[in-house]
Every structure is written in structure tokens, then in C-alpha cells.
């Protein structure tokens, strides 16, 4: 026990010496203590919580080397550069190295010159590299972005599945630690099983990011909304996430034509242009980044003041991770989701275009959950935290667009009765669009053929716009009065 206390005291000194921080954050201290005690660990902590330090500091106190598996090449370089800057011997091994650099790194590694080596998961199955691993004195394997091992996560990478096997074939089994910001039960179970974590210490730190303001806005003109927002906050750095490359180009052109200092990033650009764009944004040459979800993982920019979603993402995991890139410095930041019903359709198409071999029910369920998030009138923060399995100790956070809404509550009991009775009379067999048409009293062949124009509820909401009727139906779905099955 004493020895453990000594090791931990050393850790605190290292935190100050190398990183300049006086104290560990929530979660870091526990994880580090358990790692130092030789235990496997699973750390589930939101973006910005400080997961890297959880394995970097123990790595410094161990005799041998720590292998960090990380999916992103740009992240590795940044991390290794900053470790080297403060005097921690580290390197990375991935496809960006030249043959010479690779051989040099291997040579140095085999002479025990590094405390930390970052590797891309694809490397692990390379025989040459595996032979190196076999001669190294490996104290710990740290797996970053561990949700990539799970098909239930939002970023499945098949090569992550090989990690357990590689570890199994090492001379001595090192401590295995895994880190992620994805907290659903399925993903958690999958990480533990797929990585063969042995009786791991598991910590889920609170997911609440108190400094983030959450909003869902339904606006007529999304581009104008964004332009206004940027003009009103002319010194703030922010990200605009779009669902498609085309949207990125479109929003980017619009902002640039309006004189905004803006960068763009998506998978269709050359690597050189993407790197340039990313650097411009990270080093504050541009204020705004318009990007697809290809941008952001591993970007260490702490002063992002807003993240606006031009389109609704496919699930809340993606949303919370992307929105969570704001406010990492702890200062206030805004996360705004611009919701339109068209985004539901886009996401459904994307799901249907996915692998036809697999059942898409989980994806549909997740999509419904984020649509409910966009439609609820309750506290958005509470909704998110409950989604991730927390039991919030509040009903209203007073820091989201629903809690702070000045919109008067309207009584929709009578409207709800009309809708529910119409659904009943249509024998609960039809979707939102047709129910809406019947309530509106539309004159279509389908309605005539099915004799829905004879129902007493036909046209009872003819004075409402279709959008309003759909909005009320969506609200009833989000509040679980009705369910829509596919
Ligand atoms: P994550 O991987 O969880 O998203 P990072 O490891 O990138 O988060 O850390 C986010 C930021 O928090 C970094 O700028 C890091 O230097 C800072 N940080 C980490 N631990 C501490 C600490 N104990 N005190 C102050 N800042 C910290």
C-alpha cells in the first residue's frame, strides 16, 4: 500500500513537472491509482475530460514502454509532438512515416528509448511490427477511442478486433487499459469482451458538461441563422457540422462570400488541403470550420466557443461527441442543433444504404431517440444524461433552450385527442404522412380508395398547416403517447 502511495505521489509530481497542472481532475486520480496497482481499467469519460493523462502519467512511472493504440494519424503526431516538447520520450508508428523513419523508430524502440509509442491499429497485424512488440518490455497497452472495437459504437474499425489477439501472443501480458467517451451499455460490454479486459476497474465520470449550453432550433433559413450568429459573435471560434460534403461546400461558399474567415474539411478533399485547413483553424488563422464528421476526433483546440449542427446527426452519441468539442477550456460554449424534418429522411436513407446484410433496428432506434431530443419540450441536458444512463439530480438545468425558453406553453389536449382518435380510426396502421393528410382533409386517391374521407376525423384539423400537425405528432411521439414503428 505504501509503495502505491509513493507511486501516486510521484504521479502528482509528474503532472506538475510535465504538464504544469496542480491537481488531477475527476476520474483521473482513481484510474491512475488502479493502473499503478496493476489492474486493467476502462475509463468512460466525456470529450475534454483529460483521458490522455490517465495513461501518459502511469506510462512514465513504469519500467517498460506503453503502447497506445489510436485510430487517428493527426492525433498521434500532435500528442507525440507535445510529449517530446516537454521532454517525454515518445514516438508514433503509422503509415505517414517514410521507410527510413520507420526503421529508425523501430531501432530506437528496440533499444528501449521510448516510454510511449503510439500505433495505428492496422500496424498491429503487420508481422514486422509484431516481431518488434515481442522483444519489447511492454508495461501497458492503452487503447484510445476504444468504442472503435464495437459494432454498436459509431465508429467501428475492424482492425480494433485484432488487438486482443496481439496482446495474447505477447511474452508477458501487460496491463490493458481502454478509454472512450461512448457510454452505452452495449458498447461498454463489447469493449470489455472484445479487448479481453481482465476484471477491469471501470469508471464512468459524470457526463454532464456544465459549461455547455444546449439548444435545438427550427429555423426557416439555416444559412442566414449561421451567418447572423457569426456576425453577432465576431471573435469566437466555432465549428459548423454538416451531414454531407455537398452541404459543407455550400455553407462554406455562402460564409466566404459574406466575408467570414472560414475553413472547410471533408473526406473528398486532398490530404494536403485538409491538413492546411485544419491548421488554419487550430492556429486561429480562420475562425470558423465547416466540416463533415470526418473533422474533429483528436483535435486539441480548447477555445471552441460554439458548435452548430447544420443537420441533425444520426444519433446522440455522435451529437454529444461533436458538440462536446466546444468549451474544452471550461469556459462557456454553445451547442446548437438546427433541426428540420428533412434530416430525418436523409438519415433514414443513409441507414438503408448501409450494409443490407445487417438488421438496422438499432440504428433506427437511435435515430428515433435523437429525433425525440429535437422534439421534446423538457430539459435537453436531462434528456442527454438520461440517454447515457445517468440519473440527473435536477429537472431543469436552466442552461438549455428548453429550460430558458420564453415561449408560452400551449394546451394541445384537444389537438392530441383529434390526432389519437384519427390514428385509432385508421386502425393504427399508417405513418405520420397519411395521418396528417387525413386530419388536414387532403383529397388524394389513396385516401378515397381507403375510404378515409368518410372518417369523422377527416379534415378536423383543416385549419392547421401540415407542418404544425406534423410537429404536434412528433411531440406526441417524443413524449411516448404514440410510437412509430417501421
Ligand atoms: P480527452 O481525450 O478526454 O478528450 P484530453 O486528454 O485531450 O481529453 O484533455 C483535454 C484538455 O484538458 C487538454 O488540454 C489537457 O491538457 C487538459 N487537462 C487534462 N488533465 C488536466 C488536469 N488535471 N488539469 C488541467 N487540465 C487538464
Short mmCIF file of C-alpha atoms in Angstrom, two decimals, residues 35-370:
data_model
loop_
_atom_site.label_atom_id
_atom_site.label_comp_id
_atom_site.label_asym_id
_atom_site.label_seq_id
_atom_site.Cartn_x
_atom_site.Cartn_y
_atom_site.Cartn_z
CA UNK A 35 -3.38 1.33 -13.17
CA UNK A 36 -0.44 1.77 -10.82
CA UNK A 37 -1.87 -1.12 -8.82
CA UNK A 38 -1.52 -3.30 -11.91
CA UNK A 39 -5.21 -3.50 -12.81
CA UNK A 40 -6.88 -3.37 -16.21
CA UNK A 41 -9.09 -0.29 -16.49
CA UNK A 42 -11.91 1.05 -18.59
CA UNK A 43 -12.31 4.82 -18.44
CA UNK A 44 -15.53 6.23 -19.83
CA UNK A 45 -15.16 9.97 -19.78
CA UNK A 46 -16.58 12.72 -21.97
CA UNK A 47 -14.50 14.51 -24.57
CA UNK A 48 -12.27 17.07 -22.93
CA UNK A 49 -12.21 15.27 -19.57
CA UNK A 50 -8.49 14.54 -19.89
CA UNK A 51 -8.22 10.87 -20.80
CA UNK A 52 -4.71 11.10 -22.29
CA UNK A 53 -3.11 11.97 -18.97
CA UNK A 54 -4.70 8.85 -17.43
CA UNK A 55 -2.32 6.66 -19.42
CA UNK A 56 0.54 9.07 -20.08
CA UNK A 57 1.38 9.56 -16.41
CA UNK A 58 1.38 5.85 -15.44
CA UNK A 59 3.43 5.20 -18.59
CA UNK A 60 6.11 7.47 -17.15
CA UNK A 61 6.27 5.60 -13.86
CA UNK A 62 6.52 2.10 -15.36
CA UNK A 63 9.82 0.46 -16.23
CA UNK A 64 8.97 -0.58 -19.75
CA UNK A 65 7.19 1.06 -22.63
CA UNK A 66 3.49 1.81 -23.08
CA UNK A 67 1.86 1.11 -26.43
CA UNK A 68 -1.01 3.46 -27.19
CA UNK A 69 -3.40 2.32 -29.90
CA UNK A 70 -5.10 5.27 -31.52
CA UNK A 71 -7.10 5.45 -34.73
CA UNK A 72 -6.04 8.83 -35.99
CA UNK A 73 -2.75 9.75 -37.51
CA UNK A 74 -3.09 13.51 -36.98
CA UNK A 75 -3.84 12.99 -33.31
CA UNK A 76 -0.75 10.82 -32.82
CA UNK A 77 1.55 13.41 -34.29
CA UNK A 78 0.09 16.19 -32.13
CA UNK A 79 0.27 14.11 -28.98
CA UNK A 80 3.82 12.93 -29.64
CA UNK A 81 5.00 16.45 -30.53
CA UNK A 82 3.64 17.84 -27.31
CA UNK A 83 5.11 14.98 -25.25
CA UNK A 84 8.50 15.50 -26.88
CA UNK A 85 8.23 19.24 -26.27
CA UNK A 86 8.06 18.66 -22.52
CA UNK A 87 10.82 16.06 -22.62
CA UNK A 88 8.88 12.79 -22.59
CA UNK A 89 10.49 10.25 -24.96
CA UNK A 90 7.68 9.17 -27.28
CA UNK A 91 7.15 8.32 -30.91
CA UNK A 92 4.49 7.13 -33.29
CA UNK A 93 4.46 4.38 -35.87
CA UNK A 94 1.97 4.67 -38.68
CA UNK A 95 1.67 4.88 -42.44
CA UNK A 96 2.76 8.53 -42.53
CA UNK A 97 6.40 7.58 -41.77
CA UNK A 98 8.91 7.05 -44.54
CA UNK A 99 10.72 3.70 -44.70
CA UNK A 100 13.77 5.33 -43.13
CA UNK A 101 11.83 6.99 -40.33
CA UNK A 102 10.05 3.72 -39.66
CA UNK A 103 13.30 1.75 -39.39
CA UNK A 104 14.75 4.41 -37.16
CA UNK A 105 11.74 4.34 -34.86
CA UNK A 106 11.89 0.53 -34.66
CA UNK A 107 15.61 0.62 -33.95
CA UNK A 108 15.19 3.19 -31.18
CA UNK A 109 12.23 1.34 -29.76
CA UNK A 110 14.12 -1.94 -29.57
CA UNK A 111 16.88 -0.14 -27.66
CA UNK A 112 14.26 0.94 -25.12
CA UNK A 113 14.50 4.62 -25.92
CA UNK A 114 10.79 5.42 -25.64
CA UNK A 115 8.35 5.48 -22.76
CA UNK A 116 5.33 5.81 -25.04
CA UNK A 117 4.75 4.53 -28.58
CA UNK A 118 1.57 5.44 -30.45
CA UNK A 119 0.46 2.99 -33.12
CA UNK A 120 -2.38 2.82 -35.60
CA UNK A 121 -4.43 -0.37 -35.11
CA UNK A 122 -3.63 -1.58 -38.65
CA UNK A 123 0.06 -1.74 -37.70
CA UNK A 124 -0.51 -4.35 -35.05
CA UNK A 125 -1.25 -7.04 -37.59
CA UNK A 126 1.92 -6.27 -39.54
CA UNK A 127 4.31 -9.16 -38.88
CA UNK A 128 7.39 -6.99 -38.84
CA UNK A 129 5.86 -4.78 -36.20
CA UNK A 130 4.60 -7.70 -34.15
CA UNK A 131 8.12 -9.09 -34.03
CA UNK A 132 9.22 -5.79 -32.55
CA UNK A 133 6.48 -5.95 -29.94
CA UNK A 134 7.69 -9.39 -28.91
CA UNK A 135 11.13 -8.13 -27.96
CA UNK A 136 9.96 -5.03 -26.14
CA UNK A 137 9.37 -4.80 -22.42
CA UNK A 138 5.76 -3.65 -22.61
CA UNK A 139 4.24 -2.46 -19.36
CA UNK A 140 0.88 -1.33 -20.64
CA UNK A 141 -1.35 -1.37 -23.70
CA UNK A 142 -3.61 1.69 -23.70
CA UNK A 143 -6.44 1.66 -26.21
CA UNK A 144 -7.76 5.10 -27.05
CA UNK A 145 -11.17 5.63 -28.66
CA UNK A 146 -11.94 2.09 -27.53
CA UNK A 147 -15.53 2.25 -28.83
CA UNK A 148 -13.99 1.62 -32.26
CA UNK A 149 -13.88 -2.06 -31.27
CA UNK A 150 -17.66 -2.23 -31.11
CA UNK A 151 -20.10 -2.57 -33.95
CA UNK A 152 -22.63 -0.86 -31.69
CA UNK A 153 -20.45 2.22 -31.48
CA UNK A 154 -20.49 4.94 -34.08
CA UNK A 155 -17.05 4.39 -35.50
CA UNK A 156 -16.39 0.68 -35.82
CA UNK A 157 -12.89 -0.24 -37.04
CA UNK A 158 -12.35 -3.92 -37.84
CA UNK A 159 -8.62 -3.76 -37.01
CA UNK A 160 -9.52 -2.99 -33.37
CA UNK A 161 -10.83 -6.55 -33.20
CA UNK A 162 -7.24 -7.80 -33.61
CA UNK A 163 -5.89 -6.02 -30.54
CA UNK A 164 -6.83 -8.76 -28.06
CA UNK A 165 -5.12 -11.39 -30.17
CA UNK A 166 -1.92 -9.38 -30.42
CA UNK A 167 -1.82 -8.90 -26.66
CA UNK A 168 -2.50 -12.60 -26.12
CA UNK A 169 0.58 -13.52 -28.14
CA UNK A 170 2.99 -11.31 -26.25
CA UNK A 171 5.59 -12.84 -23.97
CA UNK A 172 4.06 -11.28 -20.86
CA UNK A 173 0.59 -9.89 -20.61
CA UNK A 174 0.80 -6.13 -19.98
CA UNK A 175 -1.79 -4.09 -18.15
CA UNK A 176 -4.57 -3.29 -20.61
CA UNK A 177 -6.46 -0.03 -20.35
CA UNK A 178 -9.21 1.33 -22.58
CA UNK A 179 -10.68 4.79 -22.94
CA UNK A 180 -13.76 6.13 -24.66
CA UNK A 181 -16.39 8.83 -24.47
CA UNK A 182 -19.17 6.46 -25.50
CA UNK A 183 -21.11 5.18 -22.57
CA UNK A 184 -23.95 2.99 -23.77
CA UNK A 185 -24.16 -0.36 -22.01
CA UNK A 186 -23.77 -2.37 -25.24
CA UNK A 187 -20.58 -0.58 -26.23
CA UNK A 188 -19.19 -0.95 -22.73
CA UNK A 189 -19.83 -4.71 -22.68
CA UNK A 190 -18.37 -5.04 -26.14
CA UNK A 191 -15.16 -3.23 -25.16
CA UNK A 192 -14.65 -5.42 -22.11
CA UNK A 193 -15.27 -8.64 -24.05
CA UNK A 194 -13.53 -7.80 -27.30
CA UNK A 195 -10.40 -6.44 -25.66
CA UNK A 196 -10.40 -9.28 -23.08
CA UNK A 197 -10.11 -6.83 -20.21
CA UNK A 198 -9.43 -8.88 -17.13
CA UNK A 199 -11.65 -7.93 -14.17
CA UNK A 200 -11.19 -4.26 -15.05
CA UNK A 201 -11.70 -1.28 -12.83
CA UNK A 202 -14.42 0.68 -14.61
CA UNK A 203 -15.07 4.33 -14.09
CA UNK A 204 -17.72 6.45 -15.74
CA UNK A 205 -17.25 10.04 -14.75
CA UNK A 206 -20.25 12.28 -14.93
CA UNK A 207 -21.18 13.06 -18.49
CA UNK A 208 -22.51 16.49 -17.69
CA UNK A 209 -20.59 19.35 -19.27
CA UNK A 210 -21.95 22.20 -17.20
CA UNK A 211 -20.30 24.93 -19.26
CA UNK A 212 -22.10 23.88 -22.45
CA UNK A 213 -25.45 25.43 -23.38
CA UNK A 214 -27.63 23.12 -25.48
CA UNK A 215 -30.19 24.37 -27.97
CA UNK A 216 -32.41 22.90 -30.66
CA UNK A 217 -33.64 25.49 -33.15
CA UNK A 218 -36.05 25.11 -36.01
CA UNK A 219 -35.27 27.99 -38.34
CA UNK A 220 -36.54 28.90 -41.78
CA UNK A 221 -33.14 29.69 -43.22
CA UNK A 222 -30.28 27.80 -41.64
CA UNK A 223 -27.51 29.58 -43.54
CA UNK A 224 -28.80 33.02 -42.59
CA UNK A 225 -29.09 31.87 -38.99
CA UNK A 226 -25.43 30.80 -39.00
CA UNK A 227 -24.25 33.99 -40.67
CA UNK A 228 -26.16 36.08 -38.11
CA UNK A 229 -24.73 34.05 -35.29
CA UNK A 230 -21.16 34.51 -36.51
CA UNK A 231 -21.68 38.24 -37.07
CA UNK A 232 -23.03 38.62 -33.55
CA UNK A 233 -20.04 36.75 -32.14
CA UNK A 234 -17.28 38.02 -34.41
CA UNK A 235 -14.33 36.98 -32.26
CA UNK A 236 -15.48 33.48 -31.45
CA UNK A 237 -14.07 30.27 -32.85
CA UNK A 238 -16.60 27.61 -33.84
CA UNK A 239 -17.42 24.53 -35.90
CA UNK A 240 -20.39 24.06 -38.24
CA UNK A 241 -21.08 20.35 -38.80
CA UNK A 242 -22.96 19.27 -41.95
CA UNK A 243 -24.20 15.81 -42.91
CA UNK A 244 -22.75 15.78 -46.43
CA UNK A 245 -19.75 17.08 -48.38
CA UNK A 246 -22.14 18.97 -50.62
CA UNK A 247 -23.61 20.83 -47.67
CA UNK A 248 -20.11 21.64 -46.43
CA UNK A 249 -19.22 23.21 -49.79
CA UNK A 250 -22.49 25.06 -49.90
CA UNK A 251 -22.29 26.56 -46.40
CA UNK A 252 -18.57 27.27 -46.84
CA UNK A 253 -19.16 29.22 -50.08
CA UNK A 254 -22.01 31.15 -48.51
CA UNK A 255 -19.96 32.20 -45.48
CA UNK A 256 -16.88 33.01 -47.54
CA UNK A 257 -18.93 35.15 -49.93
CA UNK A 258 -20.18 37.01 -46.88
CA UNK A 259 -16.68 37.88 -45.74
CA UNK A 260 -16.25 35.33 -42.94
CA UNK A 261 -12.79 33.84 -42.26
CA UNK A 262 -13.72 30.25 -42.79
CA UNK A 263 -12.12 26.81 -43.41
CA UNK A 264 -13.64 23.58 -44.67
CA UNK A 265 -12.89 19.91 -44.10
CA UNK A 266 -14.33 16.73 -45.58
CA UNK A 267 -13.21 13.36 -46.91
CA UNK A 268 -13.39 14.47 -50.54
CA UNK A 269 -10.52 16.95 -50.16
CA UNK A 270 -6.87 16.03 -50.69
CA UNK A 271 -4.92 15.22 -47.56
CA UNK A 272 -2.75 18.28 -48.11
CA UNK A 273 -5.76 20.60 -48.27
CA UNK A 274 -7.33 19.00 -45.25
CA UNK A 275 -4.15 19.43 -43.19
CA UNK A 276 -3.83 23.05 -44.30
CA UNK A 277 -7.46 23.71 -43.40
CA UNK A 278 -7.15 22.06 -40.03
CA UNK A 279 -4.01 24.02 -39.19
CA UNK A 280 -5.59 27.32 -40.24
CA UNK A 281 -8.43 26.65 -37.85
CA UNK A 282 -6.43 25.22 -34.96
CA UNK A 283 -3.94 28.12 -35.09
CA UNK A 284 -6.74 30.72 -35.31
CA UNK A 285 -6.00 31.89 -38.84
CA UNK A 286 -9.64 31.21 -39.56
CA UNK A 287 -12.42 31.47 -37.01
CA UNK A 288 -14.97 29.07 -38.37
CA UNK A 289 -14.63 25.49 -39.59
CA UNK A 290 -17.35 23.99 -41.79
CA UNK A 291 -16.94 20.20 -41.84
CA UNK A 292 -18.42 16.75 -42.02
CA UNK A 293 -17.98 14.42 -39.08
CA UNK A 294 -14.57 13.49 -40.58
CA UNK A 295 -13.25 16.51 -38.70
CA UNK A 296 -12.56 16.74 -35.04
CA UNK A 297 -11.54 13.50 -33.42
CA UNK A 298 -8.35 14.26 -31.59
CA UNK A 299 -8.24 17.96 -32.39
CA UNK A 300 -6.79 19.64 -29.32
CA UNK A 301 -8.31 23.10 -29.61
CA UNK A 302 -9.65 24.19 -26.28
CA UNK A 303 -11.21 27.56 -27.14
CA UNK A 304 -14.03 26.47 -29.45
CA UNK A 305 -16.96 28.64 -28.34
CA UNK A 306 -19.74 27.13 -30.46
CA UNK A 307 -20.62 24.00 -32.40
CA UNK A 308 -23.60 24.41 -34.71
CA UNK A 309 -25.09 21.34 -36.41
CA UNK A 310 -26.47 22.34 -39.79
CA UNK A 311 -28.03 18.87 -40.00
CA UNK A 312 -29.22 16.54 -37.29
CA UNK A 313 -26.62 13.74 -36.78
CA UNK A 314 -27.62 10.10 -36.88
CA UNK A 315 -27.56 9.52 -33.13
CA UNK A 316 -26.97 11.20 -29.79
CA UNK A 317 -23.57 9.55 -29.35
CA UNK A 318 -22.27 11.34 -32.43
CA UNK A 319 -24.04 14.53 -31.45
CA UNK A 320 -22.66 14.67 -27.93
CA UNK A 321 -19.15 13.86 -29.09
CA UNK A 322 -19.18 16.51 -31.83
CA UNK A 323 -20.93 19.18 -29.76
CA UNK A 324 -18.59 18.31 -26.88
CA UNK A 325 -15.60 19.59 -28.83
CA UNK A 326 -16.64 23.05 -27.69
CA UNK A 327 -15.64 24.58 -24.38
CA UNK A 328 -12.82 22.21 -23.52
CA UNK A 329 -11.15 25.05 -21.63
CA UNK A 330 -14.09 25.04 -19.22
CA UNK A 331 -15.45 28.43 -20.32
CA UNK A 332 -18.99 28.79 -21.59
CA UNK A 333 -19.79 27.48 -25.06
CA UNK A 334 -22.94 26.93 -27.12
CA UNK A 335 -24.09 23.75 -28.89
CA UNK A 336 -26.90 24.44 -31.32
CA UNK A 337 -28.68 21.82 -33.40
CA UNK A 338 -30.61 23.22 -36.38
CA UNK A 339 -33.41 20.72 -36.79
CA UNK A 340 -35.51 20.11 -39.85
CA UNK A 341 -37.68 17.14 -40.70
CA UNK A 342 -35.74 16.63 -43.94
CA UNK A 343 -32.78 15.49 -41.81
CA UNK A 344 -34.83 12.54 -40.59
CA UNK A 345 -35.35 11.44 -44.18
CA UNK A 346 -31.65 11.88 -45.03
CA UNK A 347 -30.62 9.75 -42.07
CA UNK A 348 -33.14 7.05 -42.94
CA UNK A 349 -31.75 6.88 -46.46
CA UNK A 350 -28.21 6.63 -45.06
CA UNK A 351 -29.25 3.75 -42.82
CA UNK A 352 -30.98 1.98 -45.70
CA UNK A 353 -27.93 2.43 -47.92
CA UNK A 354 -25.77 0.79 -45.23
CA UNK A 355 -24.90 -2.91 -45.23
CA UNK A 356 -28.06 -4.76 -46.35
CA UNK A 357 -26.87 -7.90 -44.55
CA UNK A 358 -27.36 -6.46 -41.11
CA UNK A 359 -30.51 -5.63 -39.25
CA UNK A 360 -30.83 -1.88 -38.88
CA UNK A 361 -33.23 -1.81 -35.94
CA UNK A 362 -30.63 -0.41 -33.51
CA UNK A 363 -29.80 2.39 -35.91
CA UNK A 364 -33.49 3.25 -36.34
CA UNK A 365 -33.96 3.25 -32.59
CA UNK A 366 -31.01 5.62 -32.14
CA UNK A 367 -32.36 7.85 -34.89
CA UNK A 368 -35.74 7.98 -33.16
CA UNK A 369 -34.01 8.93 -29.92
CA UNK A 370 -32.25 11.91 -31.43
#
